[in-house]
Every structure is written in structure tokens, then in C-alpha cells.
């Protein structure tokens, strides 16, 4: 059974003595038949827990630096009206007890922990986002990664790979950005797509009638229809082929054969958050894919890829350093795009041979 976690915070202009606050709250806790236990904080303010027969737990903390916090935990099946009344009573009482000393009151919606459907996912820069997810549409452990398709009332189906939000059906801006934002003419061109298992890139590019698109994926057809249409229903079409395999051996094969593409679109992974490439194997993989991709790029071709959150300046800077260390010298440019389901600004890169 899931647990709901409510919080109520009072920021104060000056610290208060717990003796001036706690006695006035006890009547509220006693009305709810909550049993009090006071804990030793070694001089760091006041801490007490209040436990109810129905499993409710309240943590009251009067911090020595001018902050009063209340945490309330309960089971999902608890009486939410009673819980709301309890929080309202505590807030009302504290407003009276702390009158004239309050700089801010913050009461947040409940955090639901252990629910069957996980609604919480971090942004790339470490902020917590609660999505309006109401269903797990699909989940599978492939040979390469864990694949989830979650349904959001606002964003449609969302593709989540290894715990990272990759793309939602609402995110046409992402697909447009990683294909050049309408500035490129793909008609009659040879295109290589690495990743892109949501099918969005393929669906957009086939409209322009390229000569041939080769797409290498660990796919997820059927569940992202608003993104991919019917392009993933068949592994071959008039102007595309889908290969379900590891892209590294294939790229090495293309290098040996001397095969080149007018466009290489790398949608495998974002730039790693870690800024220690010598210790992070993801950076090693990224460098390998980057170098092989540029080697199979036509001399007049372009390489497109995503970067990461605009706030991860160190990681982005480190990636740009890697672009300067390839076996084949390149120039590059970047642009920042708002991707709806990411709830953050995202950087995209374009590179070409010098």
C-alpha cells in the first residue's frame, strides 16, 4: 500500500523557543489520539513524533535557526478529509502562536511513495517533477535497457529508458530540433538514425522522401502512435529500413566498407551528467559513437544529436571538448529548445566536417 507524505513549513524572521510553540499544538494532536514521543536533538531545536492507532505519523520539528516543520505520513487508504482537517488545524494554530514572526508558509501537495504507478521523475539538473501519469502502458527489460511506456493525461504516452524520460507524444519540438528545425532538405538523401525508438524522427523524415533511411534501434512500436504513426509497423518501407541490433558493430562495418551518409542523427543517449569522463563508461560509449558517426558522414554531410539540460554547463562544455578531439576535425553549432515533457530547456548540437 502506498504512503502519502504531507509537509507544512513556517519560515520565521527570528528563532523561537519550542516552549512557546509546542504546548499550544498538543491539544490538536491529542484530539487526533496521537501519542507523543520527544527526542533528544543535542541542542539542535525540538523534535517530537506523534503516532496514531491508524498508522499516522506526525513529525514536529522546531529548528534552532527559525524554521518550524511538520511532516505527516499516512497510508493511501486513510481518511483524507480528516488529514486535511488536521493540517488545517495545525496551520491555523501556528499562525496564532507565531503571529508577527512568520516570513513564509509553505504547504505542498502530498508526495505519494510506493504507489503502483510512479509519478515522480527527476529533471536532468536534479529537480523533482510530478507527472500526471495514470497508467503503465508497457514495460520490458530488453537486452540493452529497461523500457517503460507511461501514460500522461497532459503529454500522452511517455517513453522512459533506464529511468530517464526520453520523449512524450507531445514532444514534436524535440524531433524537429534533432533533425535541423526545418532548415534541411532530406529529399533524395541517405540518412542514418541511431536510436530514436519512439519512431518520431523516422515518421517526420519519410515525409520528405529521402533516398534511404537506415534506422538502428531497440524498438517500441505500437505504444507511441501519435509520435511514430505506422512507420514502425514494418521493418521496411519504400525509403527506410529498420535494423534491431547494436549500432557499434554496424558503424564499424560501415567504416570498413567506406559507406557514408548525408545525415547521421544520433538519438541514443543524452550527454552524461558526470563531468569525470575518465571514470564514466557512458562518456567512453559516447566518444566511440561520436567518432564512428563522423567517420561515416559524407564530407558535405551533417551530424545531429541532443545534448542535455541547458543548466548542465560543465557537462555540455566537456562534450564540446570531445568534439575537438575526434579523429576527423569538425565544426559545430548548438541551439536551445523547450521540450514540453522535460520541463526544462534542452540543448541540441549540429556538427560537420571541416
mmCIF file of C-alpha atoms in Angstrom:
data_model
loop_
_atom_site.group_PDB
_atom_site.id
_atom_site.type_symbol
_atom_site.label_atom_id
_atom_site.label_comp_id
_atom_site.label_asym_id
_atom_site.label_seq_id
_atom_site.Cartn_x
_atom_site.Cartn_y
_atom_site.Cartn_z
ATOM 1 C CA UNK A 1 0.000 0.000 0.000
ATOM 2 C CA UNK A 2 1.281 3.451 -0.900
ATOM 3 C CA UNK A 3 2.159 6.090 1.685
ATOM 4 C CA UNK A 4 1.216 9.759 1.438
ATOM 5 C CA UNK A 5 3.643 12.351 2.829
ATOM 6 C CA UNK A 6 2.373 15.869 3.583
ATOM 7 C CA UNK A 7 4.547 18.823 4.603
ATOM 8 C CA UNK A 8 3.824 22.152 6.296
ATOM 9 C CA UNK A 9 6.656 24.670 6.797
ATOM 10 C CA UNK A 10 6.817 28.003 8.626
ATOM 11 C CA UNK A 11 9.822 30.247 7.949
ATOM 12 C CA UNK A 12 10.379 32.726 10.763
ATOM 13 C CA UNK A 13 12.119 36.101 10.955
ATOM 14 C CA UNK A 14 13.671 35.148 14.323
ATOM 15 C CA UNK A 15 14.140 31.741 16.032
ATOM 16 C CA UNK A 16 11.565 30.736 18.644
ATOM 17 C CA UNK A 17 11.742 28.707 21.835
ATOM 18 C CA UNK A 18 9.841 25.425 21.494
ATOM 19 C CA UNK A 19 8.222 26.160 24.856
ATOM 20 C CA UNK A 20 6.283 28.991 23.218
ATOM 21 C CA UNK A 21 5.015 26.778 20.368
ATOM 22 C CA UNK A 22 4.671 23.129 21.350
ATOM 23 C CA UNK A 23 2.194 23.383 24.281
ATOM 24 C CA UNK A 24 -0.274 25.217 22.054
ATOM 25 C CA UNK A 25 -0.195 22.409 19.478
ATOM 26 C CA UNK A 26 -0.628 19.488 21.858
ATOM 27 C CA UNK A 27 -4.394 19.865 22.041
ATOM 28 C CA UNK A 28 -4.623 19.385 18.258
ATOM 29 C CA UNK A 29 -2.553 16.204 18.397
ATOM 30 C CA UNK A 30 -4.463 14.846 21.390
ATOM 31 C CA UNK A 31 -7.790 15.379 19.635
ATOM 32 C CA UNK A 32 -6.493 13.049 16.901
ATOM 33 C CA UNK A 33 -5.426 10.465 19.533
ATOM 34 C CA UNK A 34 -1.768 10.819 18.588
ATOM 35 C CA UNK A 35 0.806 9.652 21.137
ATOM 36 C CA UNK A 36 3.799 11.950 21.660
ATOM 37 C CA UNK A 37 7.485 10.956 21.906
ATOM 38 C CA UNK A 38 10.098 13.682 22.399
ATOM 39 C CA UNK A 39 13.573 13.024 21.004
ATOM 40 C CA UNK A 40 16.953 14.374 22.106
ATOM 41 C CA UNK A 41 18.473 16.658 19.440
ATOM 42 C CA UNK A 42 21.644 17.558 21.353
ATOM 43 C CA UNK A 43 20.724 21.220 21.435
ATOM 44 C CA UNK A 44 19.519 21.471 17.828
ATOM 45 C CA UNK A 45 15.973 22.573 18.464
ATOM 46 C CA UNK A 46 12.922 20.479 19.358
ATOM 47 C CA UNK A 47 11.891 17.165 17.757
ATOM 48 C CA UNK A 48 8.826 15.079 18.580
ATOM 49 C CA UNK A 49 6.934 12.304 16.829
ATOM 50 C CA UNK A 50 3.230 11.660 17.206
ATOM 51 C CA UNK A 51 1.847 8.233 16.288
ATOM 52 C CA UNK A 52 -1.810 7.321 15.821
ATOM 53 C CA UNK A 53 -3.556 3.960 16.071
ATOM 54 C CA UNK A 54 -4.358 4.060 12.359
ATOM 55 C CA UNK A 55 -0.677 4.258 11.429
ATOM 56 C CA UNK A 56 -0.490 8.020 11.057
ATOM 57 C CA UNK A 57 2.855 9.569 11.895
ATOM 58 C CA UNK A 58 3.461 13.266 12.508
ATOM 59 C CA UNK A 59 6.952 14.723 12.929
ATOM 60 C CA UNK A 60 7.127 18.153 14.562
ATOM 61 C CA UNK A 61 10.439 19.987 14.395
ATOM 62 C CA UNK A 62 11.192 23.426 15.811
ATOM 63 C CA UNK A 63 14.576 24.222 14.316
ATOM 64 C CA UNK A 64 17.028 26.452 16.142
ATOM 65 C CA UNK A 65 17.586 28.656 13.059
ATOM 66 C CA UNK A 66 13.998 29.912 12.676
ATOM 67 C CA UNK A 67 12.050 27.184 10.919
ATOM 68 C CA UNK A 68 9.108 25.076 12.083
ATOM 69 C CA UNK A 69 8.334 21.964 10.043
ATOM 70 C CA UNK A 70 5.539 19.429 10.240
ATOM 71 C CA UNK A 71 5.652 16.153 8.292
ATOM 72 C CA UNK A 72 2.568 13.945 8.176
ATOM 73 C CA UNK A 73 2.682 10.391 6.834
ATOM 74 C CA UNK A 74 -0.298 8.098 6.359
ATOM 75 C CA UNK A 75 -1.419 5.109 4.329
ATOM 76 C CA UNK A 76 -3.145 5.616 0.979
ATOM 77 C CA UNK A 77 -6.436 4.327 2.379
ATOM 78 C CA UNK A 78 -6.591 6.836 5.236
ATOM 79 C CA UNK A 79 -9.412 9.369 5.605
ATOM 80 C CA UNK A 80 -8.136 12.306 3.529
ATOM 81 C CA UNK A 81 -10.791 14.691 4.877
ATOM 82 C CA UNK A 82 -9.570 14.047 8.434
ATOM 83 C CA UNK A 83 -5.965 14.564 7.358
ATOM 84 C CA UNK A 84 -6.864 17.834 5.693
ATOM 85 C CA UNK A 85 -8.663 18.966 8.821
ATOM 86 C CA UNK A 86 -5.620 18.071 10.943
ATOM 87 C CA UNK A 87 -3.259 20.077 8.734
ATOM 88 C CA UNK A 88 -5.713 22.991 8.645
ATOM 89 C CA UNK A 89 -5.941 22.973 12.449
ATOM 90 C CA UNK A 90 -2.142 22.898 12.844
ATOM 91 C CA UNK A 91 -1.680 25.701 10.325
ATOM 92 C CA UNK A 92 -4.353 27.844 11.966
ATOM 93 C CA UNK A 93 -2.894 27.278 15.451
ATOM 94 C CA UNK A 94 0.679 28.040 14.334
ATOM 95 C CA UNK A 95 -0.420 31.288 12.667
ATOM 96 C CA UNK A 96 -1.676 32.424 16.060
ATOM 97 C CA UNK A 97 1.303 31.155 18.060
ATOM 98 C CA UNK A 98 3.855 32.646 15.628
ATOM 99 C CA UNK A 99 1.942 35.827 14.834
ATOM 100 C CA UNK A 100 4.229 38.646 13.681
ATOM 101 C CA UNK A 101 7.207 36.324 13.223
ATOM 102 C CA UNK A 102 6.220 34.495 10.025
ATOM 103 C CA UNK A 103 8.013 35.294 6.748
ATOM 104 C CA UNK A 104 6.614 32.403 4.700
ATOM 105 C CA UNK A 105 4.176 29.494 4.998
ATOM 106 C CA UNK A 106 4.564 26.594 2.578
ATOM 107 C CA UNK A 107 2.166 23.673 2.360
ATOM 108 C CA UNK A 108 2.782 21.266 -0.510
ATOM 109 C CA UNK A 109 0.581 18.597 -2.100
ATOM 110 C CA UNK A 110 1.156 15.102 -0.765
ATOM 111 C CA UNK A 111 4.120 13.115 -2.020
ATOM 112 C CA UNK A 112 2.872 9.575 -2.745
ATOM 113 C CA UNK A 113 5.538 6.950 -2.106
ATOM 114 C CA UNK A 114 5.391 3.303 -3.144
ATOM 115 C CA UNK A 115 2.429 3.726 -5.494
ATOM 116 C CA UNK A 116 1.795 1.151 -8.208
ATOM 117 C CA UNK A 117 2.272 3.858 -10.855
ATOM 118 C CA UNK A 118 5.355 6.019 -10.297
ATOM 119 C CA UNK A 119 4.577 9.678 -10.955
ATOM 120 C CA UNK A 120 7.914 11.213 -9.891
ATOM 121 C CA UNK A 121 10.877 11.646 -12.208
ATOM 122 C CA UNK A 122 13.897 13.934 -11.802
ATOM 123 C CA UNK A 123 14.932 16.529 -14.342
ATOM 124 C CA UNK A 124 18.474 16.309 -15.712
ATOM 125 C CA UNK A 125 19.622 19.017 -13.295
ATOM 126 C CA UNK A 126 18.213 17.212 -10.258
ATOM 127 C CA UNK A 127 14.809 18.825 -9.666
ATOM 128 C CA UNK A 128 11.827 16.619 -8.862
ATOM 129 C CA UNK A 129 8.848 16.640 -11.216
ATOM 130 C CA UNK A 130 5.473 15.057 -10.519
ATOM 131 C CA UNK A 131 3.820 13.984 -13.771
ATOM 132 C CA UNK A 132 0.123 13.292 -14.212
ATOM 133 C CA UNK A 133 0.858 9.631 -15.006
ATOM 134 C CA UNK A 134 -2.107 7.327 -14.572
ATOM 135 C CA UNK A 135 -1.065 4.083 -16.267
ATOM 136 C CA UNK A 136 1.914 1.882 -17.100
ATOM 137 C CA UNK A 137 1.162 1.083 -20.737
ATOM 138 C CA UNK A 138 4.156 -1.172 -21.365
ATOM 139 C CA UNK A 139 7.304 -2.362 -19.624
ATOM 140 C CA UNK A 140 10.077 -4.691 -20.739
ATOM 141 C CA UNK A 141 13.726 -5.404 -19.998
ATOM 142 C CA UNK A 142 15.386 -5.633 -23.401
ATOM 143 C CA UNK A 143 18.959 -6.923 -23.888
ATOM 144 C CA UNK A 144 20.062 -3.283 -23.849
ATOM 145 C CA UNK A 145 17.872 -1.376 -21.382
ATOM 146 C CA UNK A 146 14.679 -1.186 -19.342
ATOM 147 C CA UNK A 147 11.829 0.208 -21.452
ATOM 148 C CA UNK A 148 8.699 1.791 -19.991
ATOM 149 C CA UNK A 149 5.789 3.494 -21.691
ATOM 150 C CA UNK A 150 3.806 5.589 -19.198
ATOM 151 C CA UNK A 151 0.586 7.420 -19.979
ATOM 152 C CA UNK A 152 0.269 11.079 -19.003
ATOM 153 C CA UNK A 153 -3.053 12.883 -19.257
ATOM 154 C CA UNK A 154 -1.192 16.021 -20.386
ATOM 155 C CA UNK A 155 1.674 14.679 -22.534
ATOM 156 C CA UNK A 156 0.250 11.408 -23.883
ATOM 157 C CA UNK A 157 2.430 8.308 -23.772
ATOM 158 C CA UNK A 158 5.951 8.892 -22.430
ATOM 159 C CA UNK A 159 8.945 6.726 -23.311
ATOM 160 C CA UNK A 160 11.207 6.120 -20.283
ATOM 161 C CA UNK A 161 14.527 4.287 -20.790
ATOM 162 C CA UNK A 162 16.504 3.108 -17.762
ATOM 163 C CA UNK A 163 14.623 5.567 -15.563
ATOM 164 C CA UNK A 164 15.166 8.615 -17.811
ATOM 165 C CA UNK A 165 12.280 10.400 -19.512
ATOM 166 C CA UNK A 166 13.164 10.216 -23.229
ATOM 167 C CA UNK A 167 10.213 11.510 -25.191
ATOM 168 C CA UNK A 168 6.464 12.040 -24.948
ATOM 169 C CA UNK A 169 3.910 12.127 -27.719
ATOM 170 C CA UNK A 170 3.635 15.875 -27.069
ATOM 171 C CA UNK A 171 7.322 16.476 -27.862
ATOM 172 C CA UNK A 172 7.354 17.305 -31.571
ATOM 173 C CA UNK A 173 9.755 20.156 -30.692
ATOM 174 C CA UNK A 174 12.393 17.551 -29.800
ATOM 175 C CA UNK A 175 12.024 15.713 -33.110
ATOM 176 C CA UNK A 176 12.175 18.951 -35.067
ATOM 177 C CA UNK A 177 15.278 20.139 -33.214
ATOM 178 C CA UNK A 178 17.263 16.915 -33.681
ATOM 179 C CA UNK A 179 16.529 16.950 -37.420
ATOM 180 C CA UNK A 180 17.521 20.575 -38.067
ATOM 181 C CA UNK A 181 14.326 22.501 -37.255
ATOM 182 C CA UNK A 182 13.119 22.612 -40.850
ATOM 183 C CA UNK A 183 16.361 24.023 -42.276
ATOM 184 C CA UNK A 184 17.416 20.789 -44.013
ATOM 185 C CA UNK A 185 16.234 19.182 -47.246
ATOM 186 C CA UNK A 186 16.236 15.397 -46.848
ATOM 187 C CA UNK A 187 14.772 14.656 -50.279
ATOM 188 C CA UNK A 188 16.908 12.089 -52.111
ATOM 189 C CA UNK A 189 19.423 11.864 -49.233
ATOM 190 C CA UNK A 190 20.970 8.923 -47.380
ATOM 191 C CA UNK A 191 20.181 9.120 -43.656
ATOM 192 C CA UNK A 192 21.400 7.063 -40.696
ATOM 193 C CA UNK A 193 19.392 7.225 -37.453
ATOM 194 C CA UNK A 194 20.931 5.786 -34.304
ATOM 195 C CA UNK A 195 18.287 5.106 -31.657
ATOM 196 C CA UNK A 196 15.026 7.005 -31.920
ATOM 197 C CA UNK A 197 12.961 4.010 -30.841
ATOM 198 C CA UNK A 198 9.882 6.186 -30.395
ATOM 199 C CA UNK A 199 9.768 6.437 -34.207
ATOM 200 C CA UNK A 200 9.258 10.197 -34.267
ATOM 201 C CA UNK A 201 12.367 11.040 -36.291
ATOM 202 C CA UNK A 202 11.627 8.344 -38.861
ATOM 203 C CA UNK A 203 7.985 9.418 -39.193
ATOM 204 C CA UNK A 204 8.979 13.038 -39.835
ATOM 205 C CA UNK A 205 11.761 12.282 -42.323
ATOM 206 C CA UNK A 206 9.859 9.824 -44.537
ATOM 207 C CA UNK A 207 7.509 12.710 -45.370
ATOM 208 C CA UNK A 208 10.414 14.371 -47.211
ATOM 209 C CA UNK A 209 11.044 11.330 -49.440
ATOM 210 C CA UNK A 210 14.732 10.662 -48.737
ATOM 211 C CA UNK A 211 16.608 8.137 -50.878
ATOM 212 C CA UNK A 212 17.010 5.750 -47.916
ATOM 213 C CA UNK A 213 16.857 5.927 -44.134
ATOM 214 C CA UNK A 214 18.685 3.270 -42.149
ATOM 215 C CA UNK A 215 17.490 3.227 -38.552
ATOM 216 C CA UNK A 216 19.214 1.162 -35.840
ATOM 217 C CA UNK A 217 17.022 0.703 -32.762
ATOM 218 C CA UNK A 218 15.933 -1.336 -29.776
ATOM 219 C CA UNK A 219 12.341 -0.566 -30.709
ATOM 220 C CA UNK A 220 8.997 0.119 -29.060
ATOM 221 C CA UNK A 221 6.396 0.185 -31.795
ATOM 222 C CA UNK A 222 2.627 0.411 -31.213
ATOM 223 C CA UNK A 223 2.722 2.402 -27.980
ATOM 224 C CA UNK A 224 3.792 5.843 -29.317
ATOM 225 C CA UNK A 225 1.301 6.130 -32.170
ATOM 226 C CA UNK A 226 0.923 9.891 -32.013
ATOM 227 C CA UNK A 227 4.688 10.126 -32.481
ATOM 228 C CA UNK A 228 5.506 7.380 -34.987
ATOM 229 C CA UNK A 229 2.242 6.828 -36.858
ATOM 230 C CA UNK A 230 2.507 3.461 -38.611
ATOM 231 C CA UNK A 231 6.185 3.698 -39.603
ATOM 232 C CA UNK A 232 7.304 1.118 -37.025
ATOM 233 C CA UNK A 233 4.696 -1.447 -38.066
ATOM 234 C CA UNK A 234 7.075 -2.819 -40.693
ATOM 235 C CA UNK A 235 10.849 -3.072 -40.645
ATOM 236 C CA UNK A 236 10.997 -1.952 -44.284
ATOM 237 C CA UNK A 237 9.271 0.744 -46.252
ATOM 238 C CA UNK A 238 9.718 2.410 -49.609
ATOM 239 C CA UNK A 239 12.511 4.642 -48.325
ATOM 240 C CA UNK A 240 13.578 3.152 -44.992
ATOM 241 C CA UNK A 241 14.853 0.048 -43.260
ATOM 242 C CA UNK A 242 14.852 -0.639 -39.518
ATOM 243 C CA UNK A 243 17.635 -2.743 -38.034
ATOM 244 C CA UNK A 244 17.138 -4.022 -34.492
ATOM 245 C CA UNK A 245 20.705 -4.538 -33.329
ATOM 246 C CA UNK A 246 23.690 -2.992 -31.582
ATOM 247 C CA UNK A 247 24.792 0.040 -33.569
ATOM 248 C CA UNK A 248 28.528 -0.155 -32.734
ATOM 249 C CA UNK A 249 29.375 -3.241 -34.841
ATOM 250 C CA UNK A 250 27.263 -1.825 -37.664
ATOM 251 C CA UNK A 251 29.046 1.538 -37.577
ATOM 252 C CA UNK A 252 32.435 -0.222 -37.608
ATOM 253 C CA UNK A 253 31.267 -2.278 -40.592
ATOM 254 C CA UNK A 254 30.211 0.883 -42.446
ATOM 255 C CA UNK A 255 33.616 2.459 -41.713
ATOM 256 C CA UNK A 256 35.410 -0.580 -43.123
ATOM 257 C CA UNK A 257 33.214 -0.541 -46.219
ATOM 258 C CA UNK A 258 33.735 3.188 -46.722
ATOM 259 C CA UNK A 259 29.995 3.799 -46.666
ATOM 260 C CA UNK A 260 28.849 7.374 -45.963
ATOM 261 C CA UNK A 261 25.587 9.155 -45.196
ATOM 262 C CA UNK A 262 24.359 12.670 -45.916
ATOM 263 C CA UNK A 263 22.916 12.867 -42.404
ATOM 264 C CA UNK A 264 23.683 10.968 -39.207
ATOM 265 C CA UNK A 265 21.168 11.544 -36.405
ATOM 266 C CA UNK A 266 22.269 10.217 -33.018
ATOM 267 C CA UNK A 267 19.329 9.794 -30.669
ATOM 268 C CA UNK A 268 20.891 7.108 -28.469
ATOM 269 C CA UNK A 269 21.559 8.973 -25.227
ATOM 270 C CA UNK A 270 21.938 12.426 -23.746
ATOM 271 C CA UNK A 271 25.326 13.759 -22.707
ATOM 272 C CA UNK A 272 26.250 12.160 -19.350
ATOM 273 C CA UNK A 273 25.695 14.293 -16.263
ATOM 274 C CA UNK A 274 29.032 13.120 -14.853
ATOM 275 C CA UNK A 275 31.924 15.502 -15.511
ATOM 276 C CA UNK A 276 34.582 12.807 -14.979
ATOM 277 C CA UNK A 277 34.840 11.113 -18.391
ATOM 278 C CA UNK A 278 37.843 9.068 -17.338
ATOM 279 C CA UNK A 279 35.636 7.380 -14.702
ATOM 280 C CA UNK A 280 32.291 7.152 -16.509
ATOM 281 C CA UNK A 281 31.824 4.412 -19.121
ATOM 282 C CA UNK A 282 28.927 6.355 -20.667
ATOM 283 C CA UNK A 283 31.397 9.014 -21.808
ATOM 284 C CA UNK A 284 33.531 6.282 -23.394
ATOM 285 C CA UNK A 285 30.495 4.967 -25.268
ATOM 286 C CA UNK A 286 29.531 8.492 -26.326
ATOM 287 C CA UNK A 287 33.026 9.216 -27.693
ATOM 288 C CA UNK A 288 33.045 5.927 -29.617
ATOM 289 C CA UNK A 289 29.655 6.585 -31.226
ATOM 290 C CA UNK A 290 30.593 10.197 -31.967
ATOM 291 C CA UNK A 291 33.868 9.276 -33.651
ATOM 292 C CA UNK A 292 32.345 6.438 -35.699
ATOM 293 C CA UNK A 293 29.391 8.625 -36.723
ATOM 294 C CA UNK A 294 31.646 11.387 -38.053
ATOM 295 C CA UNK A 295 33.724 8.814 -39.932
ATOM 296 C CA UNK A 296 30.644 7.570 -41.835
ATOM 297 C CA UNK A 297 29.474 11.126 -42.531
ATOM 298 C CA UNK A 298 29.704 12.394 -46.120
ATOM 299 C CA UNK A 299 32.220 15.278 -46.482
ATOM 300 C CA UNK A 300 29.282 17.663 -47.015
ATOM 301 C CA UNK A 301 27.028 15.908 -44.525
ATOM 302 C CA UNK A 302 25.692 16.899 -41.095
ATOM 303 C CA UNK A 303 25.573 15.167 -37.732
ATOM 304 C CA UNK A 304 22.681 15.919 -35.352
ATOM 305 C CA UNK A 305 22.355 14.930 -31.703
ATOM 306 C CA UNK A 306 20.806 16.021 -28.426
ATOM 307 C CA UNK A 307 22.938 17.465 -25.650
ATOM 308 C CA UNK A 308 21.368 17.818 -22.231
ATOM 309 C CA UNK A 309 19.747 20.371 -19.957
ATOM 310 C CA UNK A 310 20.930 23.930 -20.528
ATOM 311 C CA UNK A 311 21.703 24.098 -16.797
ATOM 312 C CA UNK A 312 24.372 21.367 -17.011
ATOM 313 C CA UNK A 313 27.016 23.758 -18.233
ATOM 314 C CA UNK A 314 30.027 21.677 -17.152
ATOM 315 C CA UNK A 315 28.815 18.545 -18.915
ATOM 316 C CA UNK A 316 27.971 20.490 -22.071
ATOM 317 C CA UNK A 317 31.367 22.168 -22.041
ATOM 318 C CA UNK A 318 33.064 18.806 -21.642
ATOM 319 C CA UNK A 319 31.102 17.411 -24.601
ATOM 320 C CA UNK A 320 32.237 20.322 -26.733
ATOM 321 C CA UNK A 321 35.823 19.491 -25.761
ATOM 322 C CA UNK A 322 35.247 15.948 -27.050
ATOM 323 C CA UNK A 323 34.108 17.379 -30.388
ATOM 324 C CA UNK A 324 37.542 18.951 -30.695
ATOM 325 C CA UNK A 325 39.358 15.653 -30.105
ATOM 326 C CA UNK A 326 37.849 13.464 -32.826
ATOM 327 C CA UNK A 327 39.983 11.650 -35.393
ATOM 328 C CA UNK A 328 38.259 13.786 -38.035
ATOM 329 C CA UNK A 329 38.134 17.546 -37.182
ATOM 330 C CA UNK A 330 34.649 19.087 -37.030
ATOM 331 C CA UNK A 331 32.922 22.409 -36.551
ATOM 332 C CA UNK A 332 29.671 22.611 -34.621
ATOM 333 C CA UNK A 333 26.805 24.845 -33.531
ATOM 334 C CA UNK A 334 24.060 24.431 -30.938
ATOM 335 C CA UNK A 335 20.591 25.679 -30.140
ATOM 336 C CA UNK A 336 18.325 25.577 -27.099
ATOM 337 C CA UNK A 337 14.779 24.245 -27.393
ATOM 338 C CA UNK A 338 11.950 23.847 -24.875
ATOM 339 C CA UNK A 339 10.786 20.212 -24.883
ATOM 340 C CA UNK A 340 7.319 20.097 -23.258
ATOM 341 C CA UNK A 341 7.525 16.916 -21.177
ATOM 342 C CA UNK A 342 11.097 17.640 -19.988
ATOM 343 C CA UNK A 343 10.005 20.830 -18.212
ATOM 344 C CA UNK A 344 13.453 22.274 -18.898
ATOM 345 C CA UNK A 345 15.374 23.841 -21.765
ATOM 346 C CA UNK A 346 17.339 21.309 -23.841
ATOM 347 C CA UNK A 347 20.487 21.775 -25.948
ATOM 348 C CA UNK A 348 20.872 20.257 -29.435
ATOM 349 C CA UNK A 349 24.086 20.043 -31.485
ATOM 350 C CA UNK A 350 24.872 20.062 -35.196
ATOM 351 C CA UNK A 351 28.375 19.066 -36.362
ATOM 352 C CA UNK A 352 30.044 18.858 -39.767
ATOM 353 C CA UNK A 353 33.484 18.013 -41.110
ATOM 354 C CA UNK A 354 35.967 20.867 -41.544
#
